[in-house]
Coordinates of N, CA and C in Angstrom, one line a residue:
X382 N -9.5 -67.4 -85.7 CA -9.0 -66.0 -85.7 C -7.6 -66.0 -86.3
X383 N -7.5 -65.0 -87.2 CA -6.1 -64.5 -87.6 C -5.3 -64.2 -86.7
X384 N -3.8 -64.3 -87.2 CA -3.1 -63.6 -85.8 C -2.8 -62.5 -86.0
X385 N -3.3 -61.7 -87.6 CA -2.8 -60.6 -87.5 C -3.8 -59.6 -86.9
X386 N -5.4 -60.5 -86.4 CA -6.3 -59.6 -85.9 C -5.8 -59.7 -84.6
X387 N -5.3 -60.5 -84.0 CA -4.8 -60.4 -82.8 C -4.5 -59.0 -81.7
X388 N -3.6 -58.2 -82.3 CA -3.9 -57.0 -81.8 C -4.6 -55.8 -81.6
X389 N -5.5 -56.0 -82.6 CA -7.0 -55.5 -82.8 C -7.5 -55.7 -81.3
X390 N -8.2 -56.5 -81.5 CA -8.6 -57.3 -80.2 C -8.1 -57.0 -78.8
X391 N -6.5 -57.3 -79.0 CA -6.1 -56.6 -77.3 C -6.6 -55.1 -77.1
X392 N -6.4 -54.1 -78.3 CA -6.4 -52.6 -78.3 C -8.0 -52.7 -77.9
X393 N -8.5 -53.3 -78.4 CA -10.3 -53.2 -77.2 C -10.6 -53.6 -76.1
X394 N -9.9 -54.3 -76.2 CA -10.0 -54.9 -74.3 C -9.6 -54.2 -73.5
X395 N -7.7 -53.2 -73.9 CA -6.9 -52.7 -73.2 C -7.9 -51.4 -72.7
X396 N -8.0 -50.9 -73.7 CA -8.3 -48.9 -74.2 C -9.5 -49.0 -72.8
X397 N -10.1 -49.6 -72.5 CA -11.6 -49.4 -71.7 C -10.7 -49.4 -70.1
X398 N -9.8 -50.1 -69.9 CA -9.4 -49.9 -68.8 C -8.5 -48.9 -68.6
X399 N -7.7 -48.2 -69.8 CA -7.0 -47.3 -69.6 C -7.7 -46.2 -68.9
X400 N -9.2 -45.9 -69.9 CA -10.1 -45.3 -69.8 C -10.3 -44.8 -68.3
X401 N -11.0 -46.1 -67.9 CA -11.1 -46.3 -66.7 C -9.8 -45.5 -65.2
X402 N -8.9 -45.8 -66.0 CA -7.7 -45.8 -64.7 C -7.5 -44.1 -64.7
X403 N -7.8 -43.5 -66.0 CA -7.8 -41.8 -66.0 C -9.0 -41.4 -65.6
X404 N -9.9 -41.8 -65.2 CA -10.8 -41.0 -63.9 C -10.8 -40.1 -62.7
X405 N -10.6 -39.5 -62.6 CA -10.3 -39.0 -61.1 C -11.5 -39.9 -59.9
X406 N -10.7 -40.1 -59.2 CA -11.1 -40.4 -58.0 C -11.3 -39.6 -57.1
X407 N -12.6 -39.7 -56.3 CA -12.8 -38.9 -55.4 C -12.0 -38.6 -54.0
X408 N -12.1 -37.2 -53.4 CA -11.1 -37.3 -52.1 C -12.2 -38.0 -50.9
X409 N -11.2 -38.5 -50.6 CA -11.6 -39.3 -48.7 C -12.2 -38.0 -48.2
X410 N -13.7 -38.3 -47.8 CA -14.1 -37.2 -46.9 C -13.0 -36.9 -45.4
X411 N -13.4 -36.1 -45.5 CA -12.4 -35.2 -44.5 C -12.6 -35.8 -42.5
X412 N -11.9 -36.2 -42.2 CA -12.7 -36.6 -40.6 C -13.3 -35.3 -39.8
X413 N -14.3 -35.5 -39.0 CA -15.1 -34.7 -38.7 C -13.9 -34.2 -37.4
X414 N -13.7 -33.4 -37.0 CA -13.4 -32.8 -35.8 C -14.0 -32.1 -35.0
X415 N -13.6 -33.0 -33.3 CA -14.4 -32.8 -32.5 C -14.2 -31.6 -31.8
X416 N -15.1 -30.8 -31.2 CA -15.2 -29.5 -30.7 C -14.2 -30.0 -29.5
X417 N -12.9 -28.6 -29.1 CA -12.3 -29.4 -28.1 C -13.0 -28.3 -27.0
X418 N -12.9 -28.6 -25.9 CA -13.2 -28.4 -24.6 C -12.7 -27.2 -24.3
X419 N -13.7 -26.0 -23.8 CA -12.9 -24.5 -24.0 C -12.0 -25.0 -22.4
X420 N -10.8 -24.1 -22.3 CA -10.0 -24.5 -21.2 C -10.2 -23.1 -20.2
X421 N -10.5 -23.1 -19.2 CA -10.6 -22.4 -18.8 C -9.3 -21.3 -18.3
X422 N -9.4 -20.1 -17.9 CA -7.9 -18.9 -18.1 C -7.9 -18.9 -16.8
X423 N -6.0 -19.4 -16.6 CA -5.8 -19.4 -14.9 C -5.5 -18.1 -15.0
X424 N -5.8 -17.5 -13.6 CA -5.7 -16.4 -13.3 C -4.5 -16.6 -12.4
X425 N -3.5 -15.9 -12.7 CA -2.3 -16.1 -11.6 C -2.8 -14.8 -10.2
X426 N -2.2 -15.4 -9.0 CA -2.5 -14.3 -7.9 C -1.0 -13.7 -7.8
X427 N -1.3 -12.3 -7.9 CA -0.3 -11.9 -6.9 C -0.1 -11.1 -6.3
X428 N 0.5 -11.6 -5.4 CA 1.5 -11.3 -3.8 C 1.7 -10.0 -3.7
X429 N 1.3 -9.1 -2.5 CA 2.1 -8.2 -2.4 C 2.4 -7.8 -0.8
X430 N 3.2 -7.3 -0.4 CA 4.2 -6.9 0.3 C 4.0 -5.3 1.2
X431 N 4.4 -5.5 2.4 CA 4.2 -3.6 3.0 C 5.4 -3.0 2.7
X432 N 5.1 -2.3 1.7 CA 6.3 -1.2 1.3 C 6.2 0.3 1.7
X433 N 7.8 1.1 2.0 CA 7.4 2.6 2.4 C 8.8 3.0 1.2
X434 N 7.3 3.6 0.6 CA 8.8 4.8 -0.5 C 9.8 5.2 0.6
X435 N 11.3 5.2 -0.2 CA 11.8 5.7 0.4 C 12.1 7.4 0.4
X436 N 11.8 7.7 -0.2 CA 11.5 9.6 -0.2 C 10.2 10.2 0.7
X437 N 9.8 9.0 1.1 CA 8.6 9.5 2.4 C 9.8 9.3 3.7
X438 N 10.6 8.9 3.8 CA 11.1 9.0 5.1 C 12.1 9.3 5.5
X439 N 12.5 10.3 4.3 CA 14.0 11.0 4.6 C 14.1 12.0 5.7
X440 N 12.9 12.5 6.6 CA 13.5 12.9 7.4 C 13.9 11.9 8.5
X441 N 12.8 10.9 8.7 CA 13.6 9.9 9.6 C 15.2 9.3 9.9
X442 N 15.2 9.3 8.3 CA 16.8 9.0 8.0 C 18.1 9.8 8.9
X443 N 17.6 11.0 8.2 CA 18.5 12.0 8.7 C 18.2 12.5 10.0
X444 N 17.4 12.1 10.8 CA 17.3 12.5 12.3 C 17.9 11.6 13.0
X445 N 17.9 10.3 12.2 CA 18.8 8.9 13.2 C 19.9 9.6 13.1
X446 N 20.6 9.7 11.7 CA 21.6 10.0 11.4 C 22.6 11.4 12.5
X447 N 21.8 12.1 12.9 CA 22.2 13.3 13.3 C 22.2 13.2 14.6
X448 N 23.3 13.1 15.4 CA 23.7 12.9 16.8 C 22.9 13.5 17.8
X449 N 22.7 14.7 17.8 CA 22.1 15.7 19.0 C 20.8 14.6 18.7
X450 N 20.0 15.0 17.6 CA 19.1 14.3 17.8 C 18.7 13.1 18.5
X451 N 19.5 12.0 17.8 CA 19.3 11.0 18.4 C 19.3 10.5 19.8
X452 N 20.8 11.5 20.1 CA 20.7 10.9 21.6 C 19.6 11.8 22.3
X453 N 18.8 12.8 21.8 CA 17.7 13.3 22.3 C 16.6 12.2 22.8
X454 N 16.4 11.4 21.6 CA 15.2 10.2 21.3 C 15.8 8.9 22.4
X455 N 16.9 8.7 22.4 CA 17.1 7.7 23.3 C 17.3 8.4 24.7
X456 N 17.4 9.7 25.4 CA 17.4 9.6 26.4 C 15.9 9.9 26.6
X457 N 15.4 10.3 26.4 CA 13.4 10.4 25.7 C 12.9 9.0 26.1
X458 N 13.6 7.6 25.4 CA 13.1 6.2 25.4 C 13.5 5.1 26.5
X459 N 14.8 5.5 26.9 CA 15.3 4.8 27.8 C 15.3 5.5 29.3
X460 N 15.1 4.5 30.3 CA 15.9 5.0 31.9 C 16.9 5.7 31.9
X461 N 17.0 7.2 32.8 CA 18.4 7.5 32.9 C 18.9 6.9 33.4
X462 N 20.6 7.1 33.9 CA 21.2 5.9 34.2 C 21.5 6.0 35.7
X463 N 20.8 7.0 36.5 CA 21.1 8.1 37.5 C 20.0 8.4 38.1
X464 N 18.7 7.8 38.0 CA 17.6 8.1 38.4 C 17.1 8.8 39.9
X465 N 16.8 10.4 40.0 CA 17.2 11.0 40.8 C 15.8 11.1 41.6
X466 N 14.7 10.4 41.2 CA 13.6 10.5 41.7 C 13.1 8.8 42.9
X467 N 12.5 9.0 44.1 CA 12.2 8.5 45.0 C 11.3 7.5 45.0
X468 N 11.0 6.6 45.6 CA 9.4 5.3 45.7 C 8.3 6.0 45.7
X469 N 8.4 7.6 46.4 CA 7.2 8.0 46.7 C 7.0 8.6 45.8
X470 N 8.0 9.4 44.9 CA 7.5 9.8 43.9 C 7.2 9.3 42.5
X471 N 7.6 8.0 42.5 CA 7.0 6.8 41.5 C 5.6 6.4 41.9
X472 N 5.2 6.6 43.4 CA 3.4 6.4 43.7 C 2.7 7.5 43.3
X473 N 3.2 8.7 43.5 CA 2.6 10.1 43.2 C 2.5 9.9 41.6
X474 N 3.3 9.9 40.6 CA 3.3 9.8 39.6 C 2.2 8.3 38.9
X475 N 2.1 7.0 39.6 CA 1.5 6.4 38.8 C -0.2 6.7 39.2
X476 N -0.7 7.4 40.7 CA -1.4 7.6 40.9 C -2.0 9.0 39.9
X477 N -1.3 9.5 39.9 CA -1.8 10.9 39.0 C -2.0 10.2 37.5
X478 N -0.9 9.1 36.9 CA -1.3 8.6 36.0 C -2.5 7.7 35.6
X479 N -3.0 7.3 36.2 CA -4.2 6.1 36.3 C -5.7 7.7 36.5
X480 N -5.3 8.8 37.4 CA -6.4 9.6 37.3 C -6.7 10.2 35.7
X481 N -5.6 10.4 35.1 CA -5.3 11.1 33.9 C -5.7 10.1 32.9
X482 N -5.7 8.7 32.9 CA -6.3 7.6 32.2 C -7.9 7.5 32.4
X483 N -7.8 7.8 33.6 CA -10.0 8.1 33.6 C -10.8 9.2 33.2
X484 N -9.8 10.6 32.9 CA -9.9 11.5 32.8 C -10.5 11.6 31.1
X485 N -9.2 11.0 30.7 CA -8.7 10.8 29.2 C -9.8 10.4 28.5
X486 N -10.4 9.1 29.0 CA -11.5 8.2 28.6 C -13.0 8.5 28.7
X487 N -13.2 9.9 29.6 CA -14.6 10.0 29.6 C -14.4 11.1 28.5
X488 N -13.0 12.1 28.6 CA -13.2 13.1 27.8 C -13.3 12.4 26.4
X489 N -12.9 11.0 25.9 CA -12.9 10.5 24.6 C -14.2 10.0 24.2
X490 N -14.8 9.7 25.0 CA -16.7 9.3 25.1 C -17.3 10.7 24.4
X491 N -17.1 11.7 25.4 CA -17.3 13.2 25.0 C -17.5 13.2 23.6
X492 N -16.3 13.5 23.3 CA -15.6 13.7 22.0 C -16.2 13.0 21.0
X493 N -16.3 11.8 21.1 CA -17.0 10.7 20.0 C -18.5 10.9 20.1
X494 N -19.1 11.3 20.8 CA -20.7 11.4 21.2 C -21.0 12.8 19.9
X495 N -19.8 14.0 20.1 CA -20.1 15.5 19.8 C -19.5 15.0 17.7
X496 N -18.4 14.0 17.9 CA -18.3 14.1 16.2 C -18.9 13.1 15.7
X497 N -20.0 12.1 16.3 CA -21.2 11.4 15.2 C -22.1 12.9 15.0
X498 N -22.6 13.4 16.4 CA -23.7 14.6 15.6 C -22.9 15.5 14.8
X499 N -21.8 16.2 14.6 CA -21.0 17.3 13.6 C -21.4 16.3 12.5
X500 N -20.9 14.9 12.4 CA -20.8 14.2 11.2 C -22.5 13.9 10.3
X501 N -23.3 13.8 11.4 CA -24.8 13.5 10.8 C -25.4 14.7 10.4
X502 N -25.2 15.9 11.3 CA -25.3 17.6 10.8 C -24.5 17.6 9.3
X503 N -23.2 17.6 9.6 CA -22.8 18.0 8.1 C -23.4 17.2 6.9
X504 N -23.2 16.3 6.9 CA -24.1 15.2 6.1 C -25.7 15.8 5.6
X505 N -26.4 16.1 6.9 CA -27.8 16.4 6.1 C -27.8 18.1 5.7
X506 N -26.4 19.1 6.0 CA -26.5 20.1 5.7 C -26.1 19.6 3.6
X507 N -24.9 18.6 3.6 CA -24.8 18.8 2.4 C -26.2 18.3 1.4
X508 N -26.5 17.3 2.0 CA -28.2 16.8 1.2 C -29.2 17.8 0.9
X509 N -29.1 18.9 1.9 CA -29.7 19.6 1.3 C -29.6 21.1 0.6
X510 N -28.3 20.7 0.2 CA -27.4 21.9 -0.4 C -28.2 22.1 -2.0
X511 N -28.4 23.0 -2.9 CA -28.9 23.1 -4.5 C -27.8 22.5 -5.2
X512 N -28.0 21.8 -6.7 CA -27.7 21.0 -7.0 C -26.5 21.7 -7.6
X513 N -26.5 22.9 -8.0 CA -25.2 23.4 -8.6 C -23.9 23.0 -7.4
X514 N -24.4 23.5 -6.0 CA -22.8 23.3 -5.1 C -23.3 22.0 -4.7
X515 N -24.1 21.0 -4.7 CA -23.7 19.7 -3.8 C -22.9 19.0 -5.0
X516 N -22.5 19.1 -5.9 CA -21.7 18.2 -6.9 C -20.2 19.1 -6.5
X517 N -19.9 20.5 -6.3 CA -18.8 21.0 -6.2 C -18.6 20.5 -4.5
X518 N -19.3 20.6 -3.8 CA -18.9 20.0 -2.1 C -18.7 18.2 -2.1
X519 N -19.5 17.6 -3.1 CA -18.8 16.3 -2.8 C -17.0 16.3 -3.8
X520 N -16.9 17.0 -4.3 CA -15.8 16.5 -5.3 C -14.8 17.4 -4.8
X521 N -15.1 18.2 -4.0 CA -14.0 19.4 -3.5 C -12.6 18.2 -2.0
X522 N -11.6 18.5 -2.0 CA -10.8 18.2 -0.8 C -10.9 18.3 0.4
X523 N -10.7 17.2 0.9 CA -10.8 18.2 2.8 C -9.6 18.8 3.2
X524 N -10.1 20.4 2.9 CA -8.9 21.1 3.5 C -7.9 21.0 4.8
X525 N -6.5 20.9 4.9 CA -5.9 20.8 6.2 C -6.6 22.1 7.3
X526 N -6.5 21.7 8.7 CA -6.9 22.6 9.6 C -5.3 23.5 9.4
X527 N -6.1 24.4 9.3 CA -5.0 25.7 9.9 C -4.0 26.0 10.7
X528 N -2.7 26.0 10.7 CA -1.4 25.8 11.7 C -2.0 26.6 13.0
X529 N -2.1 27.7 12.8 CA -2.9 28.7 13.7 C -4.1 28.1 14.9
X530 N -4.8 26.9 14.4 CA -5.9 26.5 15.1 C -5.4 25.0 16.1
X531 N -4.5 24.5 15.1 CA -3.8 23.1 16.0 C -3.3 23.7 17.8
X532 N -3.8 22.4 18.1 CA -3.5 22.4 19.7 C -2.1 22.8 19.9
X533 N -0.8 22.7 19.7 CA 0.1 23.0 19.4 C 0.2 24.3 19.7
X534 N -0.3 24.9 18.5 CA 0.0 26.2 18.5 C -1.4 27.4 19.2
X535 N -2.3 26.8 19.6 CA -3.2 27.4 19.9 C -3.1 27.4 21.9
X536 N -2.5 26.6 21.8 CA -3.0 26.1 23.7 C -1.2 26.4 24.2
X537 N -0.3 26.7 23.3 CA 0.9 26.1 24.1 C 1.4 27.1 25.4
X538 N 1.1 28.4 24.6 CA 1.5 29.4 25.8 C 0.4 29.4 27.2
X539 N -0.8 28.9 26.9 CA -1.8 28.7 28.1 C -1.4 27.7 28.7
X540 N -1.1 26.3 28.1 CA -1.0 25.1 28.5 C 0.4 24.5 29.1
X541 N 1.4 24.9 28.1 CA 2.6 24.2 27.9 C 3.7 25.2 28.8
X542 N 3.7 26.3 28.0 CA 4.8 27.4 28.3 C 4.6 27.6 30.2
X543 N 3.5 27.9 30.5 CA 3.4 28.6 31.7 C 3.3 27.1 32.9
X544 N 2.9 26.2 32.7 CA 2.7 25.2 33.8 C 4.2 24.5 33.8
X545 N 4.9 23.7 32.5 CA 6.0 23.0 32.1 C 7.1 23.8 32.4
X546 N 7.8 23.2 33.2 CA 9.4 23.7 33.1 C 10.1 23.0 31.6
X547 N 11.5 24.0 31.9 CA 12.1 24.0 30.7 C 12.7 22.5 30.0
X548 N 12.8 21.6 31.2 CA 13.3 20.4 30.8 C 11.8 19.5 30.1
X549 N 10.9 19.4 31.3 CA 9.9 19.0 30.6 C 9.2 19.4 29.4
X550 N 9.4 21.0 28.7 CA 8.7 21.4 27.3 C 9.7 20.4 26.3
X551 N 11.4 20.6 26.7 CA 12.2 19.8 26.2 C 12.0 18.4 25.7
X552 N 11.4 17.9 26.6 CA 10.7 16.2 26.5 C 9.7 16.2 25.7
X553 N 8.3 17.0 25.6 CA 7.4 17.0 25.3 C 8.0 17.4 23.5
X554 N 8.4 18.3 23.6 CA 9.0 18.4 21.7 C 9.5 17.3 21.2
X555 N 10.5 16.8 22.3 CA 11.0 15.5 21.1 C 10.0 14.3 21.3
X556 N 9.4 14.4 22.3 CA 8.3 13.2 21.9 C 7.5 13.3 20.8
X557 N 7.4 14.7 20.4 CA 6.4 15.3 19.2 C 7.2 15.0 18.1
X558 N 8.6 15.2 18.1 CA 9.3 15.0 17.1 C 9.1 13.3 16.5
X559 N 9.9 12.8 17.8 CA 9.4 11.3 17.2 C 8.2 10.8 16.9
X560 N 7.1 10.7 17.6 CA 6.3 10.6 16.8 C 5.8 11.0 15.3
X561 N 6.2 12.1 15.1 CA 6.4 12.4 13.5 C 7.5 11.7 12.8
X562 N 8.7 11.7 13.5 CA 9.7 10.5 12.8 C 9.3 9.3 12.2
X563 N 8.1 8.6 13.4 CA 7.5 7.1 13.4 C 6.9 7.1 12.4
X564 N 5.9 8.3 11.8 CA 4.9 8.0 10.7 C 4.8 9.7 10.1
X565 N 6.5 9.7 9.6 CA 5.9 11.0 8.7 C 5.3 11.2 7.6
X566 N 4.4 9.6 7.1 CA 3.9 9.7 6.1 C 2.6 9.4 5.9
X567 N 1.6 9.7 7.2 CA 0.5 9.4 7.5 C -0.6 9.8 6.6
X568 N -0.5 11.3 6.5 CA -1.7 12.0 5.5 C -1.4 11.0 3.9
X569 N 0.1 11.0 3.4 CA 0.0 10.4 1.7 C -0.3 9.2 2.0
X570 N -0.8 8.6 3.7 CA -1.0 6.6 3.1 C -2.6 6.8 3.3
X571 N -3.0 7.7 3.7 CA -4.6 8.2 4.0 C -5.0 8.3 2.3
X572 N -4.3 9.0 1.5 CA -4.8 10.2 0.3 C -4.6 8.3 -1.0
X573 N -3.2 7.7 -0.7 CA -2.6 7.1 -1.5 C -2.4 5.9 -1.2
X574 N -3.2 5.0 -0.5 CA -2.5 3.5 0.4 C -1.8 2.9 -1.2
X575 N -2.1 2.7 -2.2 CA -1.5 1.7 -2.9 C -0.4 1.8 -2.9
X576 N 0.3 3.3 -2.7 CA 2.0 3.7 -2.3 C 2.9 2.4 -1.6
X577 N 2.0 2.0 -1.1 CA 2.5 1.4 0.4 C 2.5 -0.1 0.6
X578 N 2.2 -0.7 -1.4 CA 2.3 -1.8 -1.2 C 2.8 -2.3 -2.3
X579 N 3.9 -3.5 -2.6 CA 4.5 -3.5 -3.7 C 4.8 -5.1 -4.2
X580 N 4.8 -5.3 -5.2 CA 4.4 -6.7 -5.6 C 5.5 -7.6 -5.8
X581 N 5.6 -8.9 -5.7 CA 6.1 -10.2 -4.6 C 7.7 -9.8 -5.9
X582 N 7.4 -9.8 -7.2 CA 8.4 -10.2 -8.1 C 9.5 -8.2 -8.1
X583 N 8.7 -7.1 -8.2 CA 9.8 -6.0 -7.3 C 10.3 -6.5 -6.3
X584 N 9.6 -6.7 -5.0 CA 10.3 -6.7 -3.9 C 11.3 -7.6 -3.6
X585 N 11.4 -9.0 -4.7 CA 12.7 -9.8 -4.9 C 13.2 -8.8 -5.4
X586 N 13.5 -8.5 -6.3 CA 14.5 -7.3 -7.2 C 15.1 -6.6 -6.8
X587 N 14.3 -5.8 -5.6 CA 15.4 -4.7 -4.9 C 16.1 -5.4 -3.6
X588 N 15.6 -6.5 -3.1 CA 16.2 -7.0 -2.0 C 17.5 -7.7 -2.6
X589 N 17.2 -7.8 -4.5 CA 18.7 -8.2 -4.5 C 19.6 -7.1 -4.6
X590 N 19.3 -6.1 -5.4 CA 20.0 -5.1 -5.6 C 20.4 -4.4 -4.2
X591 N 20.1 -4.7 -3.0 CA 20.2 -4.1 -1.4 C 21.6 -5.0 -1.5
X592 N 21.1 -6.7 -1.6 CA 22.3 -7.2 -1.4 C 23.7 -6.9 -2.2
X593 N 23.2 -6.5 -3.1 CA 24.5 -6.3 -4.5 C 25.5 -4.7 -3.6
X594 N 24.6 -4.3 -3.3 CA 25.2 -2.9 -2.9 C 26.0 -3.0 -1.6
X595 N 25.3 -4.3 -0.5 CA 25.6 -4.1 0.8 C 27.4 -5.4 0.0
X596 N 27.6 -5.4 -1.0 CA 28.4 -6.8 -0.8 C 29.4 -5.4 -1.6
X597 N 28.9 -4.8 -2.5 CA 30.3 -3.9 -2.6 C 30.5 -3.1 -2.1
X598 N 30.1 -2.5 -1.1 CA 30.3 -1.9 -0.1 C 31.5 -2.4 1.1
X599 N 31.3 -3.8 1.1 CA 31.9 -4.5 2.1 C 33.1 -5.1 1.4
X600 N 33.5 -5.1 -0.5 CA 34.4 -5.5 -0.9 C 34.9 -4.3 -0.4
X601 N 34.9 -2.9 -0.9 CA 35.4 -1.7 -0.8 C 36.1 -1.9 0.7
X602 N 35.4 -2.2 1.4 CA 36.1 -1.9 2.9 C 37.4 -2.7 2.9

């Protein structure tokens, strides 16, 4: 062999690998991915708490607040201090009370016996009301009873006025009072209970803001 064929020769050996080396190569298949495991959704619970708006009990507020009254309610709740009544007349009294407790309880039998039938009466009067008013009587309000018809005002001059002296009508009002004080918001927790309950992360919040208030209050002083 010539040496000037020499590089002839390499140029055919080289060129086929060059060849070769500009091919594209294929891509790595892809790795398969495994389905992952659905995770199931915590459900967080929450907490809640017995709350009373406070705009349902502004008259409470202001009946504590207001002297006559209150010491009405406390001499209403406590022993006088002076008690001008006798042994015998603490036996006369618990004896008439225990008659008035048996009294109470047959007339409450009564009464429960007469409002299942009103209740099973009204019931099969509305079933079988026509179809135009039984959709307007189930969806209608239960109207309040009438000021006029309440025991209160219906029985007081038979009951209250003529038998009660003036101290005892006296007692009898403010017991009526407080009891409305205790729960002047009976009918809105009847109509509205969710009012009345308030959840764990509020009820932190205002108890801080109670504290924030009760502490500048007490800087001020």
């Amino acid at each position: 062999m010539k040496f000037c064929e020499l590089p002839i020769l390499l140029t055919t050996i080289i060129r086929p690998v060059q060849i070769c080396s500009q091919i594209p190569l294929r891509k790595a298949p892809k790795p398969k991915t495994k389905p992952k495991p659905k995770q199931q959704e915590t459900v967080g619970v929450t907490r809640y708490y017995p709350y009373i708006p406070p705009n349902l009990i502004v008259d409470t507020v202001n009946s504590l607040k207001d002297k006559e009254s209150l010491s009405e309610i406390l001499d209403l709740i406590f022993s006088p201090l002076s008690p001008s009544d006798t042994i015998e007349d603490r036996k006369l009294y618990q004896k008439a009370y225990n008659i008035y407790q048996l009294y109470k309880k047959k007339i409450k039998e009564k009464y429960k016996e007469r409002e299942s039938y009103v209740k099973s009466q009204m019931f099969d009067a509305i079933e079988n009301l026509p179809e135009n008013l039984y959709d307007e009587t189930v969806q209608s309000e239960t109207e309040p009873i009438p000021e006029e018809l309440t025991f209160q005002k219906a029985y007081r001059e038979q009951l209250i006025n003529k038998h009660l002296s003036d101290y005892e009508i006296e007692k009898l009002d403010t017991f009526r009072m407080l009891m409305y004080l205790r729960f002047p918001h009976t009918e809105t927790k009847l109509k509205n209970p969710g009012l009345f309950w308030l959840e764990e992360k509020k009820m932190i919040s205002r108890q801080k803001q109670a504290s924030l208030l009760s502490r500048k209050s007490k800087s001020k002083n």
